[in-house]
XYZ file of C-alpha atoms in Angstrom:
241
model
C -9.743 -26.069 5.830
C -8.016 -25.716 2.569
C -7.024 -21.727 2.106
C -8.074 -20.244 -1.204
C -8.030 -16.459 -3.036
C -10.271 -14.230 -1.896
C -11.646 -12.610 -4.808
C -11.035 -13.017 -9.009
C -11.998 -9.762 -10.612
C -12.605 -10.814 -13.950
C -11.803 -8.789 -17.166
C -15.898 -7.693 -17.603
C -15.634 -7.440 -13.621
C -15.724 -4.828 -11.065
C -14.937 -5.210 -7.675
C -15.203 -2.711 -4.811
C -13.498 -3.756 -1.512
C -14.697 -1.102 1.555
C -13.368 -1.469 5.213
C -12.973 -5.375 5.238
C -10.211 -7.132 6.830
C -8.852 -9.690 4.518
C -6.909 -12.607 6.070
C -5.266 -16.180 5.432
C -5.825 -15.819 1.578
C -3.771 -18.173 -0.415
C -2.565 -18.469 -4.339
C -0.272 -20.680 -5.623
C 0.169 -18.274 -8.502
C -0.686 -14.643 -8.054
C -2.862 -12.589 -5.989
C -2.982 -14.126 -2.739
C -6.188 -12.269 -1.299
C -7.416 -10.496 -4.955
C -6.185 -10.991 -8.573
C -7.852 -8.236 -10.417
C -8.319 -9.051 -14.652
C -10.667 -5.768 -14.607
C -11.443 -3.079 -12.272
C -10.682 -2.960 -8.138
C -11.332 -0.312 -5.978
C -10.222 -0.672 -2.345
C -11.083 1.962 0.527
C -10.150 1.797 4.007
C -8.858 -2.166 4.255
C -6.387 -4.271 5.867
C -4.675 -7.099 4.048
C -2.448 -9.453 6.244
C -1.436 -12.589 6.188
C -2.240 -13.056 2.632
C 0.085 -15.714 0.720
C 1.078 -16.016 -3.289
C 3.044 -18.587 -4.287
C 4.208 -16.083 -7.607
C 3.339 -12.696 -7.162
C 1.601 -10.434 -5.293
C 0.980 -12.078 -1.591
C -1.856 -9.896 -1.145
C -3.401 -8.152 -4.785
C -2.448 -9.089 -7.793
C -3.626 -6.476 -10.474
C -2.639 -8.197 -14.116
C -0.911 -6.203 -16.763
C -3.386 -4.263 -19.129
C -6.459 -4.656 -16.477
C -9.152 -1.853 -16.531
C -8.131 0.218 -13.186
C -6.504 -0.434 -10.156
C -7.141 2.138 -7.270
C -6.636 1.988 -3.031
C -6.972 4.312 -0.933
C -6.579 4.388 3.273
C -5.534 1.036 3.192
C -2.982 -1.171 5.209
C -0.790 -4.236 3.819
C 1.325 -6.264 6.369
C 2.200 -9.467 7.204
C 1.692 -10.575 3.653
C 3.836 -12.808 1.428
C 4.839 -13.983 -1.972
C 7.507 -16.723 -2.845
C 7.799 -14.814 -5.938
C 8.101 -11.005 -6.172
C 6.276 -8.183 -4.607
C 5.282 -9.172 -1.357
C 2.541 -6.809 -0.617
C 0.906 -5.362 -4.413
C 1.490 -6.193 -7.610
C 0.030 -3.991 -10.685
C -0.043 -3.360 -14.209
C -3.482 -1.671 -14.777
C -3.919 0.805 -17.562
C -4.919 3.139 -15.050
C -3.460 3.079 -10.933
C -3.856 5.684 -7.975
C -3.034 4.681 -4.648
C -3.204 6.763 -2.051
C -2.719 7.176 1.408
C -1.318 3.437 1.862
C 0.935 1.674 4.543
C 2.777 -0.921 3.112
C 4.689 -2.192 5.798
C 6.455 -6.632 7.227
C 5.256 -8.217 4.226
C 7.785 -10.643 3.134
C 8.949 -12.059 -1.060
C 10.765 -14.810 -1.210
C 12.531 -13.489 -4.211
C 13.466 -10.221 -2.690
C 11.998 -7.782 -5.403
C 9.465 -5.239 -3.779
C 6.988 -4.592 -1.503
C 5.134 -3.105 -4.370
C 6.037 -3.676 -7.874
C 4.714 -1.659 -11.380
C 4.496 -3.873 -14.535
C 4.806 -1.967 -17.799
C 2.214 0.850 -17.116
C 2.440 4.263 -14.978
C 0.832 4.774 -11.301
C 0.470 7.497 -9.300
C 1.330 7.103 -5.550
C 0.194 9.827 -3.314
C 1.198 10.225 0.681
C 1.785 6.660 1.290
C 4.819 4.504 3.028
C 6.370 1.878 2.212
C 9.488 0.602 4.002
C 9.925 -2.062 6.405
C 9.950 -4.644 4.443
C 11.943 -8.095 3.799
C 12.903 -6.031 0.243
C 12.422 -2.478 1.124
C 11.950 -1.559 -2.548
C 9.411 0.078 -5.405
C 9.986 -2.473 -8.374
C 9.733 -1.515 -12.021
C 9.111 -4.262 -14.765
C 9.326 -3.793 -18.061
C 8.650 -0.203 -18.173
C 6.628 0.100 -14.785
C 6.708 3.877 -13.433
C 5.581 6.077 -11.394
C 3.736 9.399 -12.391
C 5.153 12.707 -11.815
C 2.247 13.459 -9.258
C 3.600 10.703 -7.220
C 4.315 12.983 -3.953
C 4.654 13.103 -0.297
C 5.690 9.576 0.121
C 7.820 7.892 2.730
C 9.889 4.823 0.816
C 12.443 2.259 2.526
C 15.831 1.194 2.121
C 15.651 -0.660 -1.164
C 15.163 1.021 -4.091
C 12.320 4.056 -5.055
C 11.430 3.673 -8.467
C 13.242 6.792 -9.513
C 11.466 8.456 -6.579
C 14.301 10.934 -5.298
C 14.668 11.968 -1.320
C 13.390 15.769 -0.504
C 11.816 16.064 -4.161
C 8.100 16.579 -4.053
C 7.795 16.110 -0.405
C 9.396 11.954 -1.035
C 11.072 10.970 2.004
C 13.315 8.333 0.493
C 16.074 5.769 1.875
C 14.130 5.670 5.654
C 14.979 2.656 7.631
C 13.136 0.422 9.375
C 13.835 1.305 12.607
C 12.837 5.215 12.192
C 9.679 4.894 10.572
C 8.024 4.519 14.346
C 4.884 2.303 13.867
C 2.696 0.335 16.206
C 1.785 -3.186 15.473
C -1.323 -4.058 13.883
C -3.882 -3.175 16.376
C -7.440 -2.032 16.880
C -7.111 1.856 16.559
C -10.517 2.801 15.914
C -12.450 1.854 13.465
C -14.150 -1.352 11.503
C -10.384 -2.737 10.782
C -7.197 -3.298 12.209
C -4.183 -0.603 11.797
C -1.049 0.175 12.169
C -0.681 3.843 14.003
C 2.478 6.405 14.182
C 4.301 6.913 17.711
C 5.417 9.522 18.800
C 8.097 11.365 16.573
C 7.188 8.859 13.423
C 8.411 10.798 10.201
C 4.826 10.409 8.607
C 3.312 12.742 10.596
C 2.632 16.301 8.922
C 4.476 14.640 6.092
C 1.687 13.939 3.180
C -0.314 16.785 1.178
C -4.125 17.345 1.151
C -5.766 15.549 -1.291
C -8.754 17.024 -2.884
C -12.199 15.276 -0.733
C -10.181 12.723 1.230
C -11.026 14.051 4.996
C -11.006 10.841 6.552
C -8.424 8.317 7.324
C -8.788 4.320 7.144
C -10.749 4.161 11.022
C -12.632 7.339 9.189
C -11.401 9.896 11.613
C -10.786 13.283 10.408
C -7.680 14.346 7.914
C -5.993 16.232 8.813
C -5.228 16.788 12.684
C -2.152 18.667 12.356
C -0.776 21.343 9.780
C -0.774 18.857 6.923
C -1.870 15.112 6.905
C -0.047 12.020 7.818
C 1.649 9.961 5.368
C -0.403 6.823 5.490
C -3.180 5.203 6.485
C -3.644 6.552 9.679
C -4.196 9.836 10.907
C -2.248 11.091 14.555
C -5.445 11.759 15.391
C -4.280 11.930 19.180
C -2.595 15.345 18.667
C 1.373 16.400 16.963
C 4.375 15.143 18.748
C 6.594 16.460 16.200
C 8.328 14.591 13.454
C 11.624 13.237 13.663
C 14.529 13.830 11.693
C 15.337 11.016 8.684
Protein backbone atom coordinates (compact mmCIF):
# COMPACT_ATOMS: atom_id res chain seq x y z
CA UNK A 1 0.00 0.00 0.00
CA UNK A 2 1.10 3.49 -0.58
CA UNK A 3 2.97 4.80 2.87
CA UNK A 4 1.72 8.12 4.15
CA UNK A 5 2.39 10.58 7.50
CA UNK A 6 1.06 9.53 10.40
CA UNK A 7 -0.39 12.44 11.96
CA UNK A 8 -0.72 16.55 10.86
CA UNK A 9 -1.11 18.54 14.02
CA UNK A 10 -2.59 21.51 12.76
CA UNK A 11 -1.93 25.11 14.04
CA UNK A 12 -5.61 25.12 16.19
CA UNK A 13 -4.53 21.33 16.87
CA UNK A 14 -3.45 19.29 19.70
CA UNK A 15 -2.15 16.04 19.55
CA UNK A 16 -1.21 13.66 22.37
CA UNK A 17 0.77 10.52 21.32
CA UNK A 18 0.91 7.83 24.58
CA UNK A 19 2.77 4.40 24.32
CA UNK A 20 2.15 3.75 20.50
CA UNK A 21 4.62 2.30 18.25
CA UNK A 22 4.80 4.30 15.14
CA UNK A 23 6.19 2.57 12.02
CA UNK A 24 6.71 2.80 8.07
CA UNK A 25 5.53 6.53 8.08
CA UNK A 26 6.48 8.36 5.00
CA UNK A 27 6.80 12.31 3.87
CA UNK A 28 8.15 13.51 0.95
CA UNK A 29 8.63 16.80 2.74
CA UNK A 30 8.84 16.88 6.49
CA UNK A 31 7.71 14.91 9.33
CA UNK A 32 7.82 11.46 8.32
CA UNK A 33 5.54 9.90 11.18
CA UNK A 34 4.13 13.59 12.75
CA UNK A 35 4.47 17.21 11.46
CA UNK A 36 3.25 19.24 14.31
CA UNK A 37 1.78 23.14 13.13
CA UNK A 38 0.41 23.33 16.92
CA UNK A 39 0.82 21.42 19.99
CA UNK A 40 2.37 17.53 20.42
CA UNK A 41 2.85 15.80 23.40
CA UNK A 42 4.50 12.37 23.21
CA UNK A 43 4.92 9.91 26.33
CA UNK A 44 6.43 6.63 26.36
CA UNK A 45 6.68 5.89 22.26
CA UNK A 46 8.79 4.32 19.76
CA UNK A 47 9.33 5.84 16.35
CA UNK A 48 11.26 3.62 13.77
CA UNK A 49 11.40 3.28 10.49
CA UNK A 50 9.84 6.53 9.82
CA UNK A 51 10.99 8.27 6.39
CA UNK A 52 11.08 12.27 5.30
CA UNK A 53 12.09 13.08 2.17
CA UNK A 54 13.19 16.92 3.79
CA UNK A 55 13.33 16.96 7.32
CA UNK A 56 12.62 15.28 10.20
CA UNK A 57 12.32 11.30 9.29
CA UNK A 58 10.29 10.82 12.23
CA UNK A 59 8.57 14.44 13.85
CA UNK A 60 8.65 17.34 12.30
CA UNK A 61 7.69 20.24 14.78
CA UNK A 62 7.49 23.62 12.39
CA UNK A 63 9.12 26.81 13.46
CA UNK A 64 6.83 29.08 15.70
CA UNK A 65 4.32 25.97 16.54
CA UNK A 66 2.48 26.12 19.96
CA UNK A 67 4.63 23.38 22.07
CA UNK A 68 6.58 20.56 21.38
CA UNK A 69 7.20 18.12 24.37
CA UNK A 70 8.45 14.04 24.63
CA UNK A 71 9.14 12.36 27.21
CA UNK A 72 10.34 8.34 27.71
CA UNK A 73 10.45 7.98 24.22
CA UNK A 74 12.69 6.01 21.65
CA UNK A 75 13.71 7.15 17.94
CA UNK A 76 15.68 4.63 15.74
CA UNK A 77 15.84 3.38 12.56
CA UNK A 78 14.39 6.57 11.19
CA UNK A 79 15.42 8.66 8.17
CA UNK A 80 15.42 11.91 6.33
CA UNK A 81 17.07 12.67 2.86
CA UNK A 82 17.24 16.06 4.19
CA UNK A 83 18.46 17.01 7.70
CA UNK A 84 17.76 15.71 11.10
CA UNK A 85 17.19 12.23 10.86
CA UNK A 86 15.35 11.51 13.98
CA UNK A 87 13.44 15.22 15.33
CA UNK A 88 13.16 18.27 13.96
CA UNK A 89 11.75 21.43 16.07
CA UNK A 90 11.17 24.96 16.24
CA UNK A 91 8.24 25.29 18.75
CA UNK A 92 7.93 28.37 20.87
CA UNK A 93 8.06 26.19 23.69
CA UNK A 94 10.22 22.40 23.75
CA UNK A 95 11.08 19.92 26.72
CA UNK A 96 12.24 16.63 25.96
CA UNK A 97 13.12 14.44 28.32
CA UNK A 98 14.35 11.23 29.02
CA UNK A 99 14.80 10.33 25.13
CA UNK A 100 17.00 7.75 23.16
CA UNK A 101 17.80 8.96 19.99
CA UNK A 102 19.80 6.41 18.58
CA UNK A 103 20.61 4.50 14.04
CA UNK A 104 18.49 6.96 12.49
CA UNK A 105 20.05 7.97 9.33
CA UNK A 106 19.98 11.98 7.11
CA UNK A 107 20.96 11.91 3.96
CA UNK A 108 22.40 15.32 4.33
CA UNK A 109 24.42 14.56 7.36
CA UNK A 110 23.13 17.41 9.75
CA UNK A 111 21.70 15.90 13.09
CA UNK A 112 19.96 13.43 14.71
CA UNK A 113 18.03 16.21 16.28
CA UNK A 114 18.06 19.65 15.03
CA UNK A 115 16.66 23.22 16.87
CA UNK A 116 15.27 25.86 14.42
CA UNK A 117 15.43 29.42 15.72
CA UNK A 118 13.83 28.87 19.22
CA UNK A 119 15.33 27.42 22.68
CA UNK A 120 14.65 23.70 24.09
CA UNK A 121 15.39 22.18 27.04
CA UNK A 122 16.83 18.59 26.90
CA UNK A 123 16.88 16.72 30.10
CA UNK A 124 18.70 13.06 30.71
CA UNK A 125 18.46 11.92 27.23
CA UNK A 126 21.11 10.31 24.55
CA UNK A 127 21.75 10.87 21.51
CA UNK A 128 24.72 9.37 19.64
CA UNK A 129 24.91 6.62 17.29
CA UNK A 130 23.89 8.08 14.58
CA UNK A 131 24.77 8.40 10.65
CA UNK A 132 25.52 12.36 11.88
CA UNK A 133 26.15 12.06 15.51
CA UNK A 134 25.23 15.73 16.04
CA UNK A 135 22.70 18.41 17.95
CA UNK A 136 22.02 20.94 14.98
CA UNK A 137 21.32 24.62 15.50
CA UNK A 138 19.50 26.71 12.71
CA UNK A 139 19.19 30.03 12.67
CA UNK A 140 19.45 30.67 16.26
CA UNK A 141 18.27 27.13 17.56
CA UNK A 142 19.57 26.49 21.30
CA UNK A 143 19.46 24.73 23.97
CA UNK A 144 18.38 26.01 27.52
CA UNK A 145 20.68 26.24 30.34
CA UNK A 146 18.62 23.45 32.21
CA UNK A 147 19.58 21.19 29.46
CA UNK A 148 21.47 18.52 31.85
CA UNK A 149 22.53 15.03 32.34
CA UNK A 150 22.68 14.16 28.75
CA UNK A 151 24.77 11.64 26.88
CA UNK A 152 25.57 13.27 23.13
CA UNK A 153 27.66 11.54 20.18
CA UNK A 154 30.52 12.25 18.16
CA UNK A 155 29.24 15.09 16.02
CA UNK A 156 28.64 18.16 17.38
CA UNK A 157 26.55 19.21 20.95
CA UNK A 158 24.95 22.33 20.40
CA UNK A 159 27.26 24.17 22.71
CA UNK A 160 26.58 21.34 25.18
CA UNK A 161 30.14 20.96 26.89
CA UNK A 162 31.52 17.33 28.28
CA UNK A 163 31.45 17.01 32.36
CA UNK A 164 29.33 20.39 32.62
CA UNK A 165 25.96 19.82 34.18
CA UNK A 166 26.25 16.14 34.29
CA UNK A 167 26.58 16.26 29.80
CA UNK A 168 28.50 13.38 28.78
CA UNK A 169 29.66 14.72 25.45
CA UNK A 170 31.88 13.34 22.40
CA UNK A 171 30.74 9.35 23.35
CA UNK A 172 31.15 7.02 20.50
CA UNK A 173 29.16 4.65 19.12
CA UNK A 174 30.67 1.77 20.18
CA UNK A 175 30.65 2.72 24.13
CA UNK A 176 27.27 3.76 24.51
CA UNK A 177 26.33 -0.22 25.11
CA UNK A 178 22.69 -0.62 23.83
CA UNK A 179 20.57 -3.57 22.89
CA UNK A 180 18.66 -3.61 19.71
CA UNK A 181 15.18 -2.69 19.56
CA UNK A 182 13.47 -5.34 21.44
CA UNK A 183 10.49 -6.16 23.61
CA UNK A 184 11.74 -5.11 27.17
CA UNK A 185 8.63 -4.83 28.95
CA UNK A 186 6.09 -2.90 28.28
CA UNK A 187 3.27 -1.81 25.47
CA UNK A 188 6.35 -0.79 22.99
CA UNK A 189 9.49 -1.80 21.73
CA UNK A 190 12.96 -0.47 23.38
CA UNK A 191 16.20 -0.23 23.28
CA UNK A 192 17.85 -1.31 26.90
CA UNK A 193 21.53 -0.56 28.46
CA UNK A 194 24.07 -3.63 28.88
CA UNK A 195 26.00 -4.06 31.18
CA UNK A 196 28.59 -1.17 31.88
CA UNK A 197 26.48 1.32 29.35
CA UNK A 198 27.51 4.98 30.43
CA UNK A 199 23.71 5.92 30.88
CA UNK A 200 23.26 4.17 33.78
CA UNK A 201 23.21 6.33 37.14
CA UNK A 202 23.98 9.06 34.67
CA UNK A 203 20.60 11.35 34.42
CA UNK A 204 19.05 13.51 37.44
CA UNK A 205 15.58 13.06 39.05
CA UNK A 206 13.10 14.87 37.49
CA UNK A 207 10.34 16.24 39.54
CA UNK A 208 7.04 13.32 39.13
CA UNK A 209 8.67 11.26 36.39
CA UNK A 210 8.94 7.71 38.37
CA UNK A 211 8.43 5.63 35.52
CA UNK A 212 10.38 4.82 32.49
CA UNK A 213 8.97 4.23 28.77
CA UNK A 214 7.82 0.14 29.68
CA UNK A 215 6.50 2.20 32.99
CA UNK A 216 8.79 0.48 35.39
CA UNK A 217 10.01 2.34 38.27
CA UNK A 218 12.75 5.42 38.08
CA UNK A 219 15.00 5.13 39.51
CA UNK A 220 16.61 1.58 40.32
CA UNK A 221 19.95 2.69 41.19
CA UNK A 222 21.44 5.87 43.01
CA UNK A 223 20.26 8.21 40.28
CA UNK A 224 18.25 7.41 37.03
CA UNK A 225 19.36 6.24 33.69
CA UNK A 226 19.96 8.52 30.93
CA UNK A 227 17.24 7.54 28.55
CA UNK A 228 14.38 5.87 27.93
CA UNK A 229 14.90 2.93 29.76
CA UNK A 230 15.46 2.23 33.19
CA UNK A 231 18.33 -0.80 34.30
CA UNK A 232 15.64 -1.98 35.95
CA UNK A 233 17.51 -5.46 36.27
CA UNK A 234 19.89 -4.10 38.97
CA UNK A 235 23.59 -1.67 38.62
CA UNK A 236 26.45 -3.17 36.81
CA UNK A 237 28.40 -0.13 37.10
CA UNK A 238 29.04 2.47 34.48
CA UNK A 239 31.85 2.52 32.28
CA UNK A 240 34.37 4.98 31.77
CA UNK A 241 33.84 7.53 28.48
Amino acid sequence: GVQKRHFLVEASGNLTLANLTLTKGFASDFGGAVWNLGSLAVSGCTFTGNHAGAEGGAIQSWGDSTSLFIQNSTFTGNSSAGIASAIDAGSVSMTLRHLTIRGNTATNAFGALVLWKNQATLVNSLVAGNSDDSLGLVNGGTFAAASVNNLIGTGGAGGLVNGVNGNLVGVPANRLYLGALANNGGPTPTLAPLPGSPVMNAGTIVAGLTTDQRGLARAAGTAPDIGAVEDSAGKIGRAHV
